[in-house]
Short mmCIF file of C-alpha atoms and ligand atoms in Angstrom, two decimals:
data_model
loop_
_atom_site.label_atom_id
_atom_site.label_comp_id
_atom_site.label_asym_id
_atom_site.label_seq_id
_atom_site.Cartn_x
_atom_site.Cartn_y
_atom_site.Cartn_z
CA MET B 195 97.66 34.00 80.20
CA MET B 196 101.04 32.79 81.27
CA PRO B 197 103.38 31.59 78.49
CA LEU B 198 102.62 28.06 77.35
CA ALA B 199 105.94 26.67 78.59
CA ASP B 200 105.13 27.85 82.14
CA PHE B 201 101.56 26.57 81.91
CA VAL B 202 102.69 23.08 80.88
CA ARG B 203 105.22 22.89 83.70
CA SER B 204 102.80 24.10 86.35
CA THR B 205 99.63 22.23 85.37
CA PRO B 206 99.09 18.65 86.60
CA PHE B 207 96.71 17.71 83.78
CA PHE B 208 95.03 19.42 80.84
CA VAL B 209 92.89 18.60 77.83
CA ILE B 210 93.40 19.80 74.25
CA ALA B 211 90.30 20.23 72.08
CA HIS B 212 90.95 18.14 68.96
CA ARG B 213 90.18 20.03 65.72
CA GLY B 214 88.14 22.30 67.99
CA ALA B 215 85.28 20.67 69.86
CA SER B 216 84.94 18.21 66.99
CA GLY B 217 82.61 15.89 68.88
CA ILE B 218 79.84 18.49 68.85
CA ALA B 219 80.59 20.60 65.76
CA PRO B 220 82.25 19.99 62.38
CA GLU B 221 86.01 19.66 62.88
CA ASN B 222 88.34 22.54 62.07
CA THR B 223 85.56 25.07 61.47
CA MET B 224 85.00 28.38 63.21
CA ALA B 225 81.99 26.73 64.90
CA SER B 226 84.11 23.93 66.36
CA LEU B 227 86.75 26.41 67.54
CA GLN B 228 84.10 28.63 69.14
CA ARG B 229 82.47 25.62 70.83
CA ALA B 230 85.85 24.62 72.24
CA ILE B 231 86.23 28.10 73.75
CA ASP B 232 82.65 27.99 75.06
CA ALA B 233 83.40 24.63 76.67
CA GLY B 234 86.37 26.20 78.47
CA ALA B 235 89.11 24.34 76.60
CA VAL B 236 92.54 25.54 77.75
CA MET B 237 94.19 24.53 74.47
CA VAL B 238 92.81 24.01 70.99
CA GLU B 239 94.39 21.87 68.29
CA LEU B 240 93.78 22.52 64.61
CA ASP B 241 95.36 21.31 61.37
CA VAL B 242 96.97 23.48 58.73
CA GLN B 243 97.76 22.96 55.09
CA LEU B 244 98.23 25.02 51.98
CA SER B 245 95.93 25.94 49.13
CA SER B 246 97.30 25.94 45.58
CA ASP B 247 97.82 29.70 45.89
CA ARG B 248 99.79 29.25 49.10
CA GLN B 249 97.20 30.35 51.62
CA LEU B 250 97.33 28.74 55.07
CA MET B 251 94.04 26.92 55.55
CA VAL B 252 92.61 25.02 58.52
CA PHE B 253 91.82 21.52 57.28
CA HIS B 254 92.68 17.96 58.26
CA ASP B 255 92.45 15.54 55.34
CA SER B 256 94.58 15.83 52.22
CA VAL B 257 91.35 15.38 50.21
CA LEU B 258 88.06 17.25 50.41
CA GLY B 259 85.42 14.53 50.19
CA ARG B 260 84.90 13.46 53.79
CA THR B 261 84.17 16.86 55.34
CA THR B 262 83.06 19.11 52.46
CA ASN B 263 80.99 19.00 49.29
CA GLY B 264 84.21 19.31 47.24
CA ARG B 265 86.37 16.67 45.60
CA GLY B 266 90.08 16.15 45.06
CA TYR B 267 93.18 17.29 46.88
CA VAL B 268 93.15 20.42 49.03
CA ARG B 269 96.51 21.48 47.61
CA ASN B 270 95.06 21.54 44.07
CA HIS B 271 92.45 24.19 44.94
CA THR B 272 92.82 27.92 45.43
CA ALA B 273 91.75 29.53 48.68
CA ASP B 274 88.73 31.03 46.90
CA GLU B 275 87.66 27.61 45.69
CA LEU B 276 88.12 26.11 49.14
CA ARG B 277 86.19 28.96 50.74
CA SER B 278 83.21 28.32 48.45
CA LEU B 279 82.74 24.82 49.89
CA ASP B 280 80.28 23.73 52.56
CA ALA B 281 82.39 22.37 55.43
CA GLY B 282 79.57 21.75 57.87
CA SER B 283 76.61 19.91 56.34
CA TRP B 284 78.38 16.55 56.47
CA PHE B 285 78.17 16.88 60.27
CA SER B 286 74.70 18.40 60.56
CA ASN B 287 72.47 20.74 58.54
CA GLU B 288 72.76 23.19 61.43
CA PHE B 289 76.33 23.89 60.24
CA ALA B 290 75.64 24.32 56.51
CA ASN B 291 77.20 27.79 56.48
CA GLU B 292 80.56 26.72 57.87
CA ARG B 293 83.53 27.37 55.63
CA ILE B 294 87.14 26.18 55.66
CA PRO B 295 88.82 28.81 57.86
CA PHE B 296 91.94 30.75 57.02
CA LEU B 297 94.55 30.11 59.70
CA ARG B 298 94.67 33.84 60.39
CA GLU B 299 90.97 34.09 61.34
CA ALA B 300 91.21 30.94 63.43
CA ILE B 301 94.10 32.42 65.41
CA GLU B 302 92.26 35.72 65.77
CA LEU B 303 89.29 33.86 67.26
CA LEU B 304 91.38 31.85 69.73
CA ARG B 305 93.97 34.45 70.64
CA GLY B 306 93.88 35.36 74.33
CA LYS B 307 91.24 32.72 75.05
CA ALA B 308 93.08 29.41 74.68
CA TYR B 309 96.55 28.11 73.95
CA LEU B 310 96.98 26.92 70.37
CA ASN B 311 98.35 23.66 69.02
CA ILE B 312 98.84 24.23 65.30
CA GLU B 313 99.46 20.93 63.57
CA LEU B 314 101.42 21.20 60.34
CA LYS B 315 100.29 18.60 57.87
CA PRO B 316 103.27 17.46 55.78
CA LEU B 317 104.96 20.56 54.45
CA HIS B 318 108.07 18.83 53.20
CA GLU B 319 106.11 17.69 50.17
CA SER B 320 106.01 21.30 49.05
CA PRO B 321 108.90 22.66 46.97
CA ASP B 322 108.61 25.90 48.96
CA ALA B 323 108.53 24.33 52.42
CA ALA B 324 111.17 26.63 53.91
CA GLU B 325 109.40 29.73 52.60
CA GLU B 326 106.06 28.50 53.89
CA THR B 327 107.44 27.72 57.31
CA ALA B 328 108.85 31.24 57.40
CA ALA B 329 105.37 32.58 56.59
CA LEU B 330 103.87 30.55 59.43
CA VAL B 331 106.42 31.79 61.93
CA ALA B 332 105.93 35.36 60.71
CA LEU B 333 102.15 35.03 61.12
CA VAL B 334 102.30 33.86 64.74
CA HIS B 335 104.69 36.71 65.53
CA GLU B 336 102.50 39.25 63.75
CA LEU B 337 99.45 38.07 65.72
CA GLY B 338 101.38 38.05 68.98
CA ILE B 339 100.72 34.44 69.91
CA ALA B 340 104.22 32.96 69.72
CA PRO B 341 104.57 32.44 73.52
CA TYR B 342 101.10 30.92 73.71
CA MET B 343 101.25 28.23 71.06
CA THR B 344 103.10 25.21 69.79
CA PHE B 345 103.56 23.78 66.33
CA SER B 346 103.01 20.03 66.24
CA SER B 347 103.62 17.63 63.38
CA PHE B 348 104.28 14.09 62.26
CA ASP B 349 106.60 15.83 59.76
CA HIS B 350 109.64 16.38 61.94
CA ARG B 351 111.49 18.16 59.14
CA ALA B 352 108.85 20.89 59.28
CA LEU B 353 109.45 21.24 63.03
CA LYS B 354 113.18 21.56 62.42
CA MET B 355 112.49 24.34 59.93
CA VAL B 356 110.38 26.16 62.52
CA LYS B 357 113.28 26.02 64.97
CA GLU B 358 115.66 27.32 62.29
CA HIS B 359 113.43 30.38 61.90
CA ASP B 360 112.86 30.87 65.64
CA PRO B 361 114.35 28.53 68.26
CA ALA B 362 112.07 30.02 70.93
CA ILE B 363 108.87 28.71 69.35
CA LEU B 364 107.72 25.51 71.02
CA THR B 365 107.38 22.40 68.90
CA LEU B 366 105.76 19.05 69.60
CA ALA B 367 106.88 15.95 67.71
CA LEU B 368 104.08 13.50 66.99
CA ASN B 369 105.27 9.92 66.83
CA VAL B 370 105.06 8.51 63.33
CA PRO B 371 103.07 5.27 63.69
CA GLY B 372 105.52 2.37 63.59
CA ASP B 373 108.47 4.45 64.80
CA LYS B 374 109.91 2.45 67.68
CA ARG B 375 112.23 5.17 68.98
CA MET B 376 111.76 6.48 72.49
CA PRO B 377 110.46 10.04 73.09
CA SER B 378 113.91 11.28 74.10
CA GLN B 379 115.34 10.04 70.79
CA VAL B 380 112.54 11.54 68.73
CA VAL B 381 112.72 15.00 70.30
CA ALA B 382 116.52 15.03 70.25
CA ALA B 383 116.54 14.27 66.52
CA CYS B 384 114.36 17.25 65.60
CA GLY B 385 114.93 19.64 68.51
CA ALA B 386 111.31 19.44 69.70
CA ASP B 387 110.16 20.52 73.15
CA ALA B 388 107.43 17.94 73.63
CA TYR B 389 106.25 14.55 72.38
CA GLY B 390 102.88 13.08 71.46
CA CYS B 391 101.63 9.70 70.39
CA SER B 392 98.39 7.79 69.97
CA VAL B 393 96.83 6.47 73.17
CA ASN B 394 97.20 3.07 71.50
CA GLU B 395 100.99 3.54 71.28
CA LEU B 396 101.44 4.10 75.02
CA SER B 397 103.89 1.77 76.66
CA LYS B 398 105.69 1.66 79.98
CA GLN B 399 108.98 2.26 78.17
CA ARG B 400 107.69 5.32 76.34
CA SER B 401 106.17 6.96 79.39
CA ALA B 402 109.16 6.10 81.61
CA ASP B 403 111.53 7.57 79.02
CA ALA B 404 109.54 10.81 78.70
CA ILE B 405 109.27 11.21 82.47
CA ALA B 406 112.97 10.40 83.04
CA HIS B 407 113.99 13.01 80.46
CA ASP B 408 111.44 15.56 81.71
CA ILE B 409 109.76 15.74 78.30
CA PRO B 410 106.16 16.97 78.34
CA PHE B 411 104.11 14.32 76.59
CA GLY B 412 100.51 13.87 75.62
CA VAL B 413 98.33 11.38 73.79
CA TYR B 414 95.54 11.52 71.24
CA THR B 415 92.61 10.82 71.02
CA VAL B 416 90.95 10.29 74.40
CA ASN B 417 87.15 10.42 74.29
CA SER B 418 86.05 7.93 76.96
CA GLU B 419 86.59 7.26 80.66
CA GLU B 420 88.26 3.97 79.77
CA GLN B 421 90.77 5.71 77.51
CA LEU B 422 91.40 8.41 80.10
CA ARG B 423 92.02 5.84 82.84
CA HIS B 424 94.44 4.06 80.50
CA ALA B 425 96.35 7.27 79.75
CA LEU B 426 96.50 8.33 83.39
CA SER B 427 97.84 4.92 84.39
CA TYR B 428 100.90 5.74 82.26
CA GLY B 429 101.46 9.10 83.92
CA VAL B 430 100.11 11.10 80.97
CA ARG B 431 99.40 14.73 81.90
CA CYS B 432 97.85 15.95 78.66
CA VAL B 433 95.28 14.37 76.36
CA VAL B 434 93.75 15.43 73.06
CA SER B 435 89.98 14.94 72.90
CA ASN B 436 87.00 15.52 70.59
CA VAL B 437 84.89 16.04 73.73
CA PRO B 438 87.14 18.15 75.97
CA ASP B 439 84.48 19.22 78.47
CA HIS B 440 83.43 15.59 78.99
CA ILE B 441 87.01 14.45 79.59
CA VAL B 442 87.65 17.35 81.99
CA SER B 443 84.60 16.36 84.03
CA VAL B 444 85.56 12.66 84.00
CA TYR B 445 89.06 13.62 85.16
CA ARG B 446 87.60 15.68 87.99
CA SER B 447 85.36 12.85 89.13
CA LEU B 448 88.23 10.35 89.00
CA THR B 449 90.62 12.55 90.94
CA SER B 450 88.08 13.81 93.50
CA HIS B 451 87.61 10.21 94.64
CA ALA B 452 91.31 9.43 94.68
O1 LIG P 202 97.39 16.24 67.92
C1 LIG P 202 97.16 14.93 67.65
C2 LIG P 202 96.34 14.66 66.42
O2 LIG P 202 95.72 15.80 65.94
C3 LIG P 202 97.15 14.04 65.36
O3 LIG P 202 96.42 13.35 64.45
O4 LIG P 202 95.26 12.95 62.37
O5 LIG P 202 94.03 13.96 64.23
O6 LIG P 202 95.70 15.29 63.02
P1 LIG P 202 95.32 13.94 63.47
MG1 LIG P 203 95.68 17.12 64.10
#
């Protein structure tokens, strides 16, 4: 694999599997990550937050109810408690054995097979945010994936902390809904290398600004041909999707007839 920075610069268009292949398996589980690899995803996005005993866990919501049989806030449960939950049955009985992954095992599964987009759910709420960011940076170095991944976040202070620990690690600033600043302003403010926003936030001004400033930018979440056509019409070269293999094949059919 070439380093992610080179891949982004040299690839006309690519798709990121959102929370793994979350359209066909329960999001942010080992099953969804494996299905993303099996579907040939070039990059996989997953979400990270902390257990009460400061373990890095792969999970999206701040609360447990939607995607597990648990209740309450993730941050109020230990890793052992989180690991005892069923994180798959809500999607289908076929996935009843899925557990909330540790970030480490998720990285070990994906390493060497796909680029990683590790989304940091708000860390600044933690009193130990700097220490936790240091642990994250240390983990990606220990596992040897630093050149092949990016940290993304709506929490731009967390991205700044990453850069303070290691300026070489790529970061991607997600636009906070309602923030009217242009991509160049957002990335300049937090030192990020790339910019992302919702497909619904695309505008001519945003895409023109990103292109003029040579800022890699992508949009989430693109699951249909209509959404893909919309994104491509703005010059987007990277989309996040729950159904990455479907969007890759739609892209191929659109461009082969161009
Ligand atoms: O990477 C984009 C996307 O993951 C951000 O939103 O809520 O799905 O984590 P969310
Ligand atoms: Mg995410």
